[in-house]
């Protein structure tokens, strides 16, 4: 039976859309596979790592009839990548194997029964469905994801908080040293407040899959699961359990000193001074005084970098230290021309925002230098 027939680029694209969560080595061998389910010309591809499940449905040529199996996802992708994009390829079933043909090439692949594939058990009930353009969610994720913790024992920090309330969707991430907040307006009001923490792997996979178009992504949250639907794909993930810190208390209000300057100029200045910071100690000193911002760094070899920027500022003179990576991260993930920095004193956290825009906020704690 010819399970499917398509051009290499079409089949490869569909496979790659679901294969991001597949690990090459697994305690369960079947989890290295993609489940292929055929009903007529409708083809459904499913992958799982027991916590995330991605399913996409498409139409491809092939023999009529129903068929289900699982085959190594990475092997299939690696083989397809070696073939020309416009070449027609086919997958044929033969006993407990799948045969991939393209041009004069032929590959015989071992399969595992679909009954052994552990599908994620979906929550019995989800909250209200709401949607947002894919492009908007992708932007929100890029504005906060870099502030997620990595392997923190406070497991609730290894992800992003999603809060949907009224007509607003807010995303928050923090690693305890800095916090990023970004929000967008929903077209429809959410009837009740929805609040979940998406795990880090889910966030990274969503960022990979979301496109830059205005097509909608539908979201639904349950107590222990979230479901996303977009572009013929269904993405189900477990949530992180735990209580996320109260971000409203962390975001400073009423800092009396404020300066607005070019994002690119500040970023280049920080990149230069970061060169002479220590590998373990990425500290830089910012000295703010009327008309001037001075950035300085030193290292264990007693080398020193000093750089200055002319700024429009008439507030207090403040000297404050930061981990330079935390400031570079946020400036790199913004695309606006100007950035506003609010400061109180050398011991208080700094607030970075976009001028005339309250939808993005970034808080960074100072460090002693």
Coordinates of C-alpha atoms in Angstrom, one line a residue:
X1 CA 0.0 0.0 0.0
X2 CA 1.3 3.5 -0.9
X3 CA 0.7 5.4 2.3
X4 CA 1.6 8.7 0.9
X5 CA 3.1 10.4 -2.2
X6 CA 4.3 14.0 -2.2
X7 CA 7.2 16.2 -3.1
X8 CA 10.2 16.1 -0.8
X9 CA 9.8 19.7 0.4
X10 CA 6.1 19.2 1.3
X11 CA 6.7 16.0 3.3
X12 CA 9.8 17.4 5.0
X13 CA 8.0 20.6 6.0
X14 CA 5.2 18.6 7.6
X15 CA 7.5 16.2 9.4
X16 CA 9.7 19.1 10.7
X17 CA 6.7 20.8 12.1
X18 CA 6.0 18.0 14.5
X19 CA 9.5 16.6 15.1
X20 CA 11.0 19.4 17.3
X21 CA 10.1 17.6 20.5
X22 CA 11.4 14.2 19.4
X23 CA 14.6 13.1 21.3
X24 CA 17.0 10.8 19.5
X25 CA 17.5 8.7 22.6
X26 CA 14.6 7.7 24.8
X27 CA 13.8 5.2 27.5
X28 CA 10.8 4.3 25.4
X29 CA 12.0 3.6 21.8
X30 CA 8.6 4.3 20.3
X31 CA 8.9 8.0 21.4
X32 CA 11.7 8.4 18.8
X33 CA 9.0 7.7 16.2
X34 CA 6.3 9.8 14.5
X35 CA 2.9 8.2 14.4
X36 CA 1.4 8.2 10.9
X37 CA -2.3 7.8 10.6
X38 CA -4.0 7.7 7.2
X39 CA -7.7 7.9 6.5
X40 CA -8.4 8.2 2.8
X41 CA -6.2 11.0 1.6
X42 CA -6.1 12.7 5.0
X43 CA -2.8 12.2 6.8
X44 CA -2.2 12.8 10.5
X45 CA 1.3 13.0 12.0
X46 CA 1.7 12.9 15.8
X47 CA 4.7 13.1 18.0
X48 CA 5.0 13.0 21.8
X49 CA 7.5 13.2 24.6
X50 CA 4.9 12.3 27.3
X51 CA 4.5 15.9 28.3
X52 CA 4.0 17.6 24.9
X53 CA 2.0 16.2 22.0
X54 CA 2.0 17.8 18.5
X55 CA -0.4 16.7 15.8
X56 CA -0.8 18.0 12.3
X57 CA -3.3 17.1 9.6
X58 CA -2.7 17.4 5.9
X59 CA -3.7 15.9 2.6
X60 CA -1.4 13.9 0.4
X61 CA -1.7 11.5 -2.5
X62 CA -1.6 7.7 -2.0
X63 CA -3.8 4.6 -2.1
X64 CA -7.2 5.0 -0.5
X65 CA -7.9 3.2 2.8
X66 CA -6.9 3.4 6.4
X67 CA -3.5 2.7 7.8
X68 CA -1.6 3.5 11.0
X69 CA 2.0 2.9 12.1
X70 CA 5.0 4.6 13.7
X71 CA 8.5 5.1 12.2
X72 CA 11.7 6.9 13.3
X73 CA 11.1 10.6 12.9
X74 CA 14.8 11.8 12.8
X75 CA 15.9 9.1 10.4
X76 CA 13.0 10.0 8.0
X77 CA 14.0 13.7 8.1
X78 CA 17.7 13.0 7.7
X79 CA 17.0 10.9 4.6
X80 CA 14.6 13.4 3.1
X81 CA 17.1 16.2 3.6
X82 CA 19.5 14.5 1.2
X83 CA 17.0 14.5 -1.6
X84 CA 16.1 17.3 -4.1
X85 CA 13.3 19.6 -3.0
X86 CA 11.2 19.0 -6.1
X87 CA 11.6 15.2 -6.1
X88 CA 8.5 13.1 -5.7
X89 CA 8.9 10.7 -2.8
X90 CA 6.6 7.9 -1.6
X91 CA 6.1 5.8 1.5
X92 CA 4.9 2.3 1.0
X93 CA 4.0 -0.2 3.7
X94 CA 5.4 -3.8 3.6
X95 CA 4.7 -6.1 6.5
X96 CA 6.3 -4.4 9.6
X97 CA 8.4 -2.0 7.5
X98 CA 8.0 1.3 5.6
X99 CA 9.8 1.8 2.3
X100 CA 10.8 5.3 1.3
X101 CA 11.4 5.8 -2.4
X102 CA 12.6 8.8 -4.3
X103 CA 14.2 8.8 -7.8
X104 CA 16.5 5.8 -7.8
X105 CA 16.9 5.7 -4.0
X106 CA 15.1 3.2 -1.8
X107 CA 15.2 3.0 2.1
X108 CA 13.6 0.3 4.1
X109 CA 12.7 1.4 7.6
X110 CA 11.7 -0.5 10.7
X111 CA 8.3 0.4 12.2
X112 CA 6.8 -0.1 15.7
X113 CA 3.0 -0.7 16.3
X114 CA 0.9 2.4 16.7
X115 CA -0.8 0.7 19.7
X116 CA 2.5 1.1 21.6
X117 CA 2.6 4.9 21.0
X118 CA 1.7 6.7 24.2
X119 CA -0.7 9.5 23.3
X120 CA -1.1 12.3 25.9
X121 CA -4.3 12.0 27.7
X122 CA -6.2 15.2 27.1
X123 CA -7.8 17.0 30.1
X124 CA -11.6 16.3 30.3
X125 CA -12.5 20.0 30.2
X126 CA -10.7 23.1 29.1
X127 CA -11.4 26.7 30.0
X128 CA -12.8 29.3 27.4
X129 CA -11.2 29.4 24.0
X130 CA -9.5 32.7 23.0
X131 CA -7.3 33.7 20.1
X132 CA -4.6 36.1 19.1
X133 CA -2.7 36.6 15.8
X134 CA 0.3 34.2 15.6
X135 CA 2.6 37.2 14.9
X136 CA 1.5 38.9 18.1
X137 CA 2.1 35.8 20.3
X138 CA 5.5 35.3 18.6
X139 CA 6.5 38.9 19.5
X140 CA 5.3 38.5 23.1
X141 CA 7.3 35.3 23.5
X142 CA 10.5 36.8 22.1
X143 CA 10.1 39.8 24.4
X144 CA 10.1 37.7 27.6
X145 CA 11.5 34.2 26.9
X146 CA 15.1 35.2 27.4
X147 CA 14.3 36.0 31.0
X148 CA 13.2 32.4 31.8
X149 CA 15.3 30.5 34.4
X150 CA 17.2 27.4 33.2
X151 CA 17.2 24.3 35.5
X152 CA 16.2 26.4 38.6
X153 CA 15.2 24.4 41.6
X154 CA 12.3 26.8 41.8
X155 CA 10.7 24.9 39.0
X156 CA 7.9 27.4 38.5
X157 CA 10.6 29.9 37.1
X158 CA 11.6 27.5 34.3
X159 CA 8.8 28.7 32.1
X160 CA 6.5 31.6 31.2
X161 CA 3.4 32.8 33.0
X162 CA 0.4 33.3 30.8
X163 CA -2.4 35.5 32.2
X164 CA -5.6 36.1 30.2
X165 CA -8.0 38.5 31.9
X166 CA -10.7 40.7 30.3
X167 CA -9.3 41.7 26.9
X168 CA -5.6 41.5 27.9
X169 CA -3.1 38.7 27.5
X170 CA 0.1 39.2 29.6
X171 CA 3.3 37.0 29.5
X172 CA 5.8 37.2 32.3
X173 CA 9.2 35.5 32.8
X174 CA 11.8 35.8 35.6
X175 CA 14.9 34.0 36.8
X176 CA 15.0 35.9 40.1
X177 CA 17.6 38.4 38.9
X178 CA 15.5 40.1 36.1
X179 CA 11.8 40.1 35.0
X180 CA 10.3 40.6 31.6
X181 CA 6.6 41.5 31.1
X182 CA 4.8 42.0 27.8
X183 CA 1.1 42.2 27.0
X184 CA -1.3 42.5 24.1
X185 CA -5.0 43.3 23.6
X186 CA -7.4 40.4 22.8
X187 CA -10.2 40.9 20.3
X188 CA -12.7 39.1 22.5
X189 CA -13.1 39.3 26.3
X190 CA -12.1 36.2 28.3
X191 CA -15.1 35.4 30.5
X192 CA -12.9 34.4 33.5
X193 CA -9.3 34.9 34.4
X194 CA -7.0 32.2 33.0
X195 CA -3.5 31.9 34.6
X196 CA -1.0 29.1 33.7
X197 CA 2.8 28.5 33.6
X198 CA 4.0 27.0 30.3
X199 CA 7.2 24.9 30.6
X200 CA 10.5 26.1 29.0
X201 CA 10.5 23.3 26.3
X202 CA 6.9 24.2 25.3
X203 CA 7.8 27.9 25.0
X204 CA 10.9 27.2 22.8
X205 CA 8.8 24.8 20.6
X206 CA 6.0 27.4 20.2
X207 CA 8.6 30.0 19.1
X208 CA 9.9 27.6 16.5
X209 CA 6.5 26.8 15.1
X210 CA 4.7 30.2 15.1
X211 CA 4.7 32.1 11.9
X212 CA 4.9 35.9 11.3
X213 CA 1.5 36.1 9.8
X214 CA -1.8 37.4 11.1
X215 CA -3.4 33.9 11.2
X216 CA -5.0 33.2 14.6
X217 CA -3.8 30.8 17.2
X218 CA -6.5 29.5 19.5
X219 CA -5.7 28.8 23.2
X220 CA -7.4 26.9 25.9
X221 CA -6.2 26.2 29.4
X222 CA -7.1 23.4 31.9
X223 CA -5.8 22.8 35.4
X224 CA -2.8 20.8 34.2
X225 CA -2.8 21.3 30.4
X226 CA -2.8 23.9 27.7
X227 CA -4.0 23.4 24.1
X228 CA -3.0 25.5 21.1
X229 CA -4.5 25.2 17.6
X230 CA -3.0 26.9 14.5
X231 CA -2.3 26.2 10.9
X232 CA -3.8 22.7 11.0
X233 CA -1.8 21.8 14.1
X234 CA -2.9 20.9 17.6
X235 CA -0.3 21.4 20.3
X236 CA -1.1 20.0 23.8
X237 CA 1.3 20.4 26.7
X238 CA 1.5 19.8 30.4
X239 CA 1.8 22.9 32.7
X240 CA 4.2 23.7 35.4
X241 CA 2.6 23.4 38.8
X242 CA 3.4 26.0 41.4
X243 CA 2.8 29.7 42.4
X244 CA 4.5 32.2 40.2
X245 CA 5.9 35.3 42.0
X246 CA 3.6 38.4 42.2
X247 CA 5.1 40.3 39.3
X248 CA 3.1 43.5 40.0
X249 CA 5.0 43.9 43.3
X250 CA 8.4 43.4 41.5
X251 CA 7.8 46.1 38.8
X252 CA 8.9 49.4 40.3
X253 CA 6.6 52.4 40.2
X254 CA 7.5 56.0 40.7
X255 CA 11.3 56.0 40.1
X256 CA 12.2 59.7 40.1
X257 CA 15.0 59.6 37.6
X258 CA 14.4 58.8 33.9
X259 CA 16.5 58.9 30.7
X260 CA 15.6 58.0 27.2
X261 CA 18.3 57.1 24.7
X262 CA 19.0 55.3 21.5
X263 CA 18.7 51.5 22.0
X264 CA 21.4 50.6 19.4
X265 CA 23.9 53.2 20.7
X266 CA 23.5 51.8 24.3
X267 CA 23.7 48.2 23.0
X268 CA 27.0 48.8 21.1
X269 CA 28.4 50.7 24.2
X270 CA 27.6 47.7 26.4
X271 CA 29.0 45.2 23.9
X272 CA 32.3 47.1 23.9
X273 CA 32.6 47.3 27.7
X274 CA 31.5 43.7 28.1
X275 CA 34.7 42.6 26.4
X276 CA 36.8 43.4 29.5
X277 CA 34.4 41.9 32.1
X278 CA 35.4 38.6 33.9
X279 CA 34.0 35.4 32.5
X280 CA 32.2 34.6 35.8
X281 CA 31.6 38.2 36.9
X282 CA 29.9 40.0 34.1
X283 CA 29.5 43.3 36.0
X284 CA 29.6 46.8 34.5
X285 CA 29.2 50.1 36.3
X286 CA 26.8 52.7 34.9
X287 CA 27.4 56.3 36.1
X288 CA 24.5 58.6 35.2
X289 CA 24.9 62.3 35.6
X290 CA 23.4 65.4 33.8
X291 CA 24.3 65.1 30.1
X292 CA 26.4 61.9 30.3
X293 CA 26.1 58.2 30.8
X294 CA 29.5 56.5 31.5
X295 CA 29.8 52.7 31.3
X296 CA 32.9 51.0 32.8
X297 CA 34.2 47.5 33.4
X298 CA 37.3 45.8 34.9
X299 CA 38.6 42.3 35.1
X300 CA 41.0 40.2 37.2
X301 CA 43.9 41.2 35.0
X302 CA 43.3 44.8 36.1
X303 CA 42.3 45.8 32.6
X304 CA 39.6 48.5 32.2
X305 CA 37.1 49.7 29.6
X306 CA 35.3 53.0 29.8
X307 CA 32.8 54.3 27.3
X308 CA 30.5 57.4 27.3
X309 CA 27.3 58.4 25.7
X310 CA 25.8 61.9 25.6
X311 CA 22.3 61.8 27.0
X312 CA 19.4 64.2 27.6
X313 CA 19.3 63.9 31.4
X314 CA 19.0 66.4 34.3
X315 CA 18.2 64.1 37.2
X316 CA 20.3 62.8 40.2
X317 CA 23.8 61.5 39.8
X318 CA 23.6 57.7 40.2
X319 CA 26.3 55.0 40.0
X320 CA 24.9 51.5 39.7
X321 CA 26.2 48.1 38.8
X322 CA 24.5 45.4 36.6
X323 CA 25.2 42.1 35.1
X324 CA 25.9 43.3 31.5
X325 CA 24.4 40.2 29.9
X326 CA 20.9 41.0 31.4
X327 CA 20.9 44.4 29.8
X328 CA 22.3 43.2 26.5
X329 CA 19.6 40.4 26.4
X330 CA 16.7 42.8 26.6
X331 CA 18.1 45.4 24.2
X332 CA 18.8 42.6 21.6
X333 CA 15.2 41.3 21.9
X334 CA 13.7 44.8 21.3
X335 CA 13.3 46.3 17.9
X336 CA 12.4 49.8 18.8
X337 CA 14.8 52.8 18.2
X338 CA 14.6 54.2 21.7
X339 CA 14.6 52.8 25.2
X340 CA 13.6 54.4 28.5
X341 CA 15.5 53.7 31.7
X342 CA 14.0 54.6 35.1
X343 CA 16.3 54.6 38.1
X344 CA 15.8 55.4 41.8
X345 CA 19.3 55.0 43.4
X346 CA 22.3 52.6 43.3
X347 CA 20.5 49.9 45.4
X348 CA 17.1 49.8 43.6
X349 CA 16.1 47.8 40.6
X350 CA 16.1 49.5 37.2
X351 CA 13.0 49.6 34.9
X352 CA 13.5 49.5 31.1
X353 CA 10.5 50.3 28.9
X354 CA 9.6 51.4 25.4
X355 CA 8.8 55.2 25.4
X356 CA 5.1 55.9 25.3
X357 CA 4.2 52.2 25.5
X358 CA 3.2 50.5 28.8
X359 CA 2.8 47.0 27.2
X360 CA 6.5 46.1 27.8
X361 CA 8.4 46.3 31.0
X362 CA 11.8 44.8 32.0
X363 CA 13.1 44.9 35.6
X364 CA 16.7 44.2 36.4
X365 CA 18.3 44.0 39.9
X366 CA 21.5 45.8 40.5
X367 CA 24.7 44.0 41.5
X368 CA 27.5 45.1 43.8
X369 CA 30.7 45.9 42.0

